[in-house]
Coordinates of C-alpha atoms in Angstrom, one line a residue:
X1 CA -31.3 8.4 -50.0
X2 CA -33.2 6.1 -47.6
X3 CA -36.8 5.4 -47.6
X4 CA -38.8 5.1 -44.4
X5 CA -41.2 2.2 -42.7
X6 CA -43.6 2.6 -40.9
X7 CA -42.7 -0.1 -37.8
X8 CA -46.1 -1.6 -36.2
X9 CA -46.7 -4.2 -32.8
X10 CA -48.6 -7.3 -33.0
X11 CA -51.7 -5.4 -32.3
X12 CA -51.8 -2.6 -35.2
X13 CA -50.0 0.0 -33.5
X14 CA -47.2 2.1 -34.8
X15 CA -44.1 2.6 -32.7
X16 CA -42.1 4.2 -35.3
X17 CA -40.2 4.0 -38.6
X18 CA -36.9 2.5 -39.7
X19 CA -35.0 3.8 -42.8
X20 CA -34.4 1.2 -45.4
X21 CA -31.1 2.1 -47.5
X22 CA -32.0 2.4 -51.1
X23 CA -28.9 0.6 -52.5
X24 CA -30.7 -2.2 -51.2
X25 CA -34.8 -1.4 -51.6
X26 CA -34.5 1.1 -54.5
X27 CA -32.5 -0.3 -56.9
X28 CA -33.4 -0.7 -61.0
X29 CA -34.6 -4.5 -61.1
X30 CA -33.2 -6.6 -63.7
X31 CA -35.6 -9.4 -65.0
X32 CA -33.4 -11.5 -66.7
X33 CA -31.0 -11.3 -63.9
X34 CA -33.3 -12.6 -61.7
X35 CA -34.7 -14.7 -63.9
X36 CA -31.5 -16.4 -64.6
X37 CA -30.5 -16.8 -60.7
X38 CA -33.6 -17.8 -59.6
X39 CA -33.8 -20.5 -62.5
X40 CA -30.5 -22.0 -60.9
X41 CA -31.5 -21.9 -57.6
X42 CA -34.5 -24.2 -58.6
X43 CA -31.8 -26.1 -60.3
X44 CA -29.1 -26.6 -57.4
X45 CA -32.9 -27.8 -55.3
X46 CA -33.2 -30.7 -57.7
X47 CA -31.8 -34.4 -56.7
X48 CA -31.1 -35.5 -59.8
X49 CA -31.3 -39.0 -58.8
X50 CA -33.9 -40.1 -61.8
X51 CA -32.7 -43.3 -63.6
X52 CA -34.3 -46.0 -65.7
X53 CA -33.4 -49.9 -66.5
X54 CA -31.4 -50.0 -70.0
X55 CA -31.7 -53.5 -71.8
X56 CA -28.0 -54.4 -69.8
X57 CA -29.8 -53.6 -66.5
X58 CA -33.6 -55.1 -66.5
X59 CA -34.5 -58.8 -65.8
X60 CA -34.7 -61.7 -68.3
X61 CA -32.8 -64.1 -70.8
X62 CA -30.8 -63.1 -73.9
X63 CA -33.0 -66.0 -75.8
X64 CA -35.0 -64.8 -78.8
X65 CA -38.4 -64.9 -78.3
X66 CA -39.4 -66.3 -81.3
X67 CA -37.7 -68.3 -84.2
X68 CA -36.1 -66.0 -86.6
X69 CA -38.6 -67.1 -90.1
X70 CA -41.4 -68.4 -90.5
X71 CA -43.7 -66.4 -87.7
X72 CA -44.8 -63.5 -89.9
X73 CA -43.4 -61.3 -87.1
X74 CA -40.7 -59.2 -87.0
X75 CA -37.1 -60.7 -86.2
X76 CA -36.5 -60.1 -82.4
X77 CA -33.2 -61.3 -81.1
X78 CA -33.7 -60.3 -77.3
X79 CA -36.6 -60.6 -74.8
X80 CA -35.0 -57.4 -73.2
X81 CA -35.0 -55.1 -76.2
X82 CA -36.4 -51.8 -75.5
X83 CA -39.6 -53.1 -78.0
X84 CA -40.4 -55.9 -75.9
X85 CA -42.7 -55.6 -72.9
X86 CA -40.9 -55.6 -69.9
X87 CA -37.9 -54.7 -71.5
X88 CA -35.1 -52.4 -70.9
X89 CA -35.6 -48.3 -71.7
X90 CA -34.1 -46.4 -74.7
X91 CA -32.1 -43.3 -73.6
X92 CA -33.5 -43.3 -70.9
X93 CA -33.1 -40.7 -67.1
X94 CA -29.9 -41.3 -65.5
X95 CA -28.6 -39.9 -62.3
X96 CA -27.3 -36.3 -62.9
X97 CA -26.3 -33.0 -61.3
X98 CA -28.6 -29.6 -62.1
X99 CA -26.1 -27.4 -60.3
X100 CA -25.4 -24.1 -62.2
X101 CA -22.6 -22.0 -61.4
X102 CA -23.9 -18.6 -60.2
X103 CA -22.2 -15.8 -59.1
X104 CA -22.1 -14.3 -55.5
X105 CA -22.3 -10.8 -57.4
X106 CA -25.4 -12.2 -59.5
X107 CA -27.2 -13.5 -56.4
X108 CA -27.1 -10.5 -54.8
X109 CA -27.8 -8.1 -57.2
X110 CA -31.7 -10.4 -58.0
X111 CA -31.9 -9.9 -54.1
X112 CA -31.7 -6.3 -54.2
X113 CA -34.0 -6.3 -57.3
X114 CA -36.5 -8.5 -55.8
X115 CA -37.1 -6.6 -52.6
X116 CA -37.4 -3.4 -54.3
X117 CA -40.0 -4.3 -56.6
X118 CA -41.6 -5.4 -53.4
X119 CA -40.9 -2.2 -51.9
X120 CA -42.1 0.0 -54.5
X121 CA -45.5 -1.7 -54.5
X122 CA -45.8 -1.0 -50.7
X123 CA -45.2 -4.6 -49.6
X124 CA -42.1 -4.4 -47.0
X125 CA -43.6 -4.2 -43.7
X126 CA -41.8 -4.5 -40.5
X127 CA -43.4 -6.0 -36.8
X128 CA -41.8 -5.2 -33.5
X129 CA -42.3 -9.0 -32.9
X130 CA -45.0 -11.6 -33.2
X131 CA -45.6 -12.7 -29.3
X132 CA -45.8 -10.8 -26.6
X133 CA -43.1 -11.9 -24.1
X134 CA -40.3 -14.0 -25.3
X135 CA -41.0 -16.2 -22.0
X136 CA -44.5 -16.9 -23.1
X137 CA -45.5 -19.8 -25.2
X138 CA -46.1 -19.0 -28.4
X139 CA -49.4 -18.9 -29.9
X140 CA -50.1 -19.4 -33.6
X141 CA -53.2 -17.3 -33.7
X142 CA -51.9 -14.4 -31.8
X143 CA -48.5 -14.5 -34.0
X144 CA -50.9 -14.8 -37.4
X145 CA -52.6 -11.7 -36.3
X146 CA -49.7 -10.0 -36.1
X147 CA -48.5 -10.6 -39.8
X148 CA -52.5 -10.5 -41.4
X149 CA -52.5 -7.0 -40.1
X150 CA -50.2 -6.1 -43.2
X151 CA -51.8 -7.9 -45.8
X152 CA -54.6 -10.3 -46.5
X153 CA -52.7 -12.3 -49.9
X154 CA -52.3 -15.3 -50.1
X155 CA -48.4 -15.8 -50.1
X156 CA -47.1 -14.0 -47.1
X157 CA -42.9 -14.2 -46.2
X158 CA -42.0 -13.9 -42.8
X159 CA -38.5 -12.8 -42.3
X160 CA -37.2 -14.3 -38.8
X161 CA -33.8 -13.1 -37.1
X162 CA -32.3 -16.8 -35.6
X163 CA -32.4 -14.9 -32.0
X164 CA -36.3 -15.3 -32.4
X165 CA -37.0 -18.9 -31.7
X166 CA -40.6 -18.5 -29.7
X167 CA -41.8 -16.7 -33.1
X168 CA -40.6 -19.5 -35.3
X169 CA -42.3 -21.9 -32.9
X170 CA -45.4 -19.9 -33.3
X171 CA -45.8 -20.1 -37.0
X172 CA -43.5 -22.9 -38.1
X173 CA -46.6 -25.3 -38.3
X174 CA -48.7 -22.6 -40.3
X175 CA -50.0 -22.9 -43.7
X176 CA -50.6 -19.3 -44.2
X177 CA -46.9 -18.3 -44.3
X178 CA -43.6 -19.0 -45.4
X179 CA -40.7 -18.9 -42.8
X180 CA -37.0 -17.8 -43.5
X181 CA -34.0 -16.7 -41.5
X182 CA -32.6 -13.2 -42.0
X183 CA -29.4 -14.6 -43.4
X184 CA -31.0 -17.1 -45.9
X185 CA -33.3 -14.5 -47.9
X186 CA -33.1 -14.8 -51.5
X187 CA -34.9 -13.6 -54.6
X188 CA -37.0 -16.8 -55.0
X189 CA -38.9 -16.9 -52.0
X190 CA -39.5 -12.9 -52.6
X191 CA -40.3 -12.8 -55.8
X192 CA -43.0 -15.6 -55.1
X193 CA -44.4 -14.3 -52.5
X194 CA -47.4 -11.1 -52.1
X195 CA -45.6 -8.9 -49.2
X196 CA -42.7 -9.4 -47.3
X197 CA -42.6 -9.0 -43.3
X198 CA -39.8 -8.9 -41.4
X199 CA -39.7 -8.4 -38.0
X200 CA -37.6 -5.4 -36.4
X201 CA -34.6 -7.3 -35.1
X202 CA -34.4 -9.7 -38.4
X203 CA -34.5 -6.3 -40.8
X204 CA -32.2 -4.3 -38.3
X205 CA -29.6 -7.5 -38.6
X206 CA -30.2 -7.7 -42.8
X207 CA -29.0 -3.8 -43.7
X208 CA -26.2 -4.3 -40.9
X209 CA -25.0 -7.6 -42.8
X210 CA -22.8 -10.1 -42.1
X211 CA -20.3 -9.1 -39.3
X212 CA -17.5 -12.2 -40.5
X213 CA -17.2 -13.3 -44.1
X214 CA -18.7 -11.3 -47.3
X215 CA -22.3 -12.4 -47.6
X216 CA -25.3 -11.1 -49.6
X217 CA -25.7 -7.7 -48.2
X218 CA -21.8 -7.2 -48.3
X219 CA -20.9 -7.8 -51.7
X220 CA -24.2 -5.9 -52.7
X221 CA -22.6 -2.9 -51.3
X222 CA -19.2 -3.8 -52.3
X223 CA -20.4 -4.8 -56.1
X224 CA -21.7 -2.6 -58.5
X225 CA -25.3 -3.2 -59.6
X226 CA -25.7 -5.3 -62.5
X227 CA -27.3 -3.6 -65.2

C-alpha cells in the first residue's frame, strides 16, 4: 500500500503526486520507542564537560582558620573545607560522558514512527524546489514562500537533498525554519517540528536509501518494526 502527495512549485502550483511507501509513512508509532531514542540522542548532544573545584583543587592554605577552643565557633581545621567561603565543592560536577547505546534497529524504527504521525495529520508536503534556476542567486524571501505555502506553524522542517546547495544558501540564515540533509533526518527534529517539507529530489533520494552501507531507510526495511 503506498499513499499519495500531492507535489507543488514554489508558487502554489501542483505538478503531480509522488507515492510515499507505507512501511515507512504508515507504520503503528511507538511512544516509548521514540521516546527512549530521542532521550539519547539529546544525550550523545551533551559535552559533558561540567566540573567543579574539590577542597584538593581550589586555592588557599591548609592553616585552620581559627584556634581550635576558646572562639565559641565550631572547630574548622581547613580554610578550604567545603563550609568555608571560597572553599572547595562537596560532590560536586565532574567531566563525564551522556552517550547511550542505541540501536540502529531502534533509531529507525522512531523514524518511521515519527514521520507517520506526521503523515497522518496531513503534514508531509513535498516542493519541486525552493528557487527558480539553480544558476540564480538564491533569495530568502522567494525560498520562504515556497515552504509557507504549506503551513503557517511555527516550527517548520525543511528536508534538503546535499545536491541542493542554492536552496540551503537561501534559508540557511532563516529563523523561520529548521534545515536538515536527506541523510541526516531523525525522529527529534520531526517530532519537534509542526509539518515536514521536503523537497522532490531530497524525498525521491530518502525512500530510495542509501546506495553503499545499511543506513536508516535500509535496516527499516530490512528490520522488522518494533512493537
Amino acid at each position: 500500500m503506498a499513499l499519495k502527495v500531492q507535489i507543488k512549485d514554489a508558487t502554489g502550483k501542483a505538478t503531480g503526486s509522488i507515492d510515499l511507501p507505507a512501511d515507512i509513512f504508515d507504520v503503528q508509532a511507538n511512544v516509548p520507542l521514540i521516546h527512549q531514542v530521542v532521550v539519547a540522542q539529546l544525550a550523545a548532544a551533551r559535552a559533558g564537560t561540567h566540573k567543579a573545584k574539590n577542597r584538593g583543587e581550589v586555592s588557599g592554605g591548609g592553616k585552620k582558620p581559627f584556634k581550635q577552643k576558646g572562639t565559641g565557633r565550631a572547630r574548622q581545621g581547613s580554610t578550604r573545607s567545603p563550609n568555608q567561603r571560597h572553599g572547595g565543592i562537596s560532590q560536586g560536577p565532574v567531566p563525564r560522558k551522556y552517550d547511550q547505546r542505541t540501536p540502529k534497529k531502534m533509531i529507525a524504527a522512531a523514524l518511521r514512527g515519527a514521520l507517520s504521525d506526521r503523515q497522518r495529520a496531513d503534514r508531509i508536503h513535498v516542493v519541486t524546489g525552493l528557487v527558480d534556476q539553480v544558476g540564480d542567486a538564491p533569495v530568502t524571501k522567494t525560498a520562504l514562500t515556497a515552504v509557507r505555502q504549506f503551513s503557517d506553524r511555527k516550527k517548520v522542517l525543511v528536508v534538503l537533498s546535499r545536491n541542493e546547495d542554492p536552496a540551503w544558501r537561501a534559508l540557511r540564515n532563516s529563523d523561520d525554519v529548521h534545515l536538515i540533509v536527506n541523510d541526516q533526518l531523525n525522529a527529534y527534529d520531526v517530532i519537534v517540528s509542526d509539518d515536514v517539507v521536503f523537497s522532490e529530489t531530497a524525498i525521491k533520494e530518502f525512500i530510495a536509501g542509501p546506495t553503499k552501507g545499511k543506513g536508516a531507510v535500509a535496516v527499516a526495511r530490512e528490520s522488522e518494526v518494533v512493537a
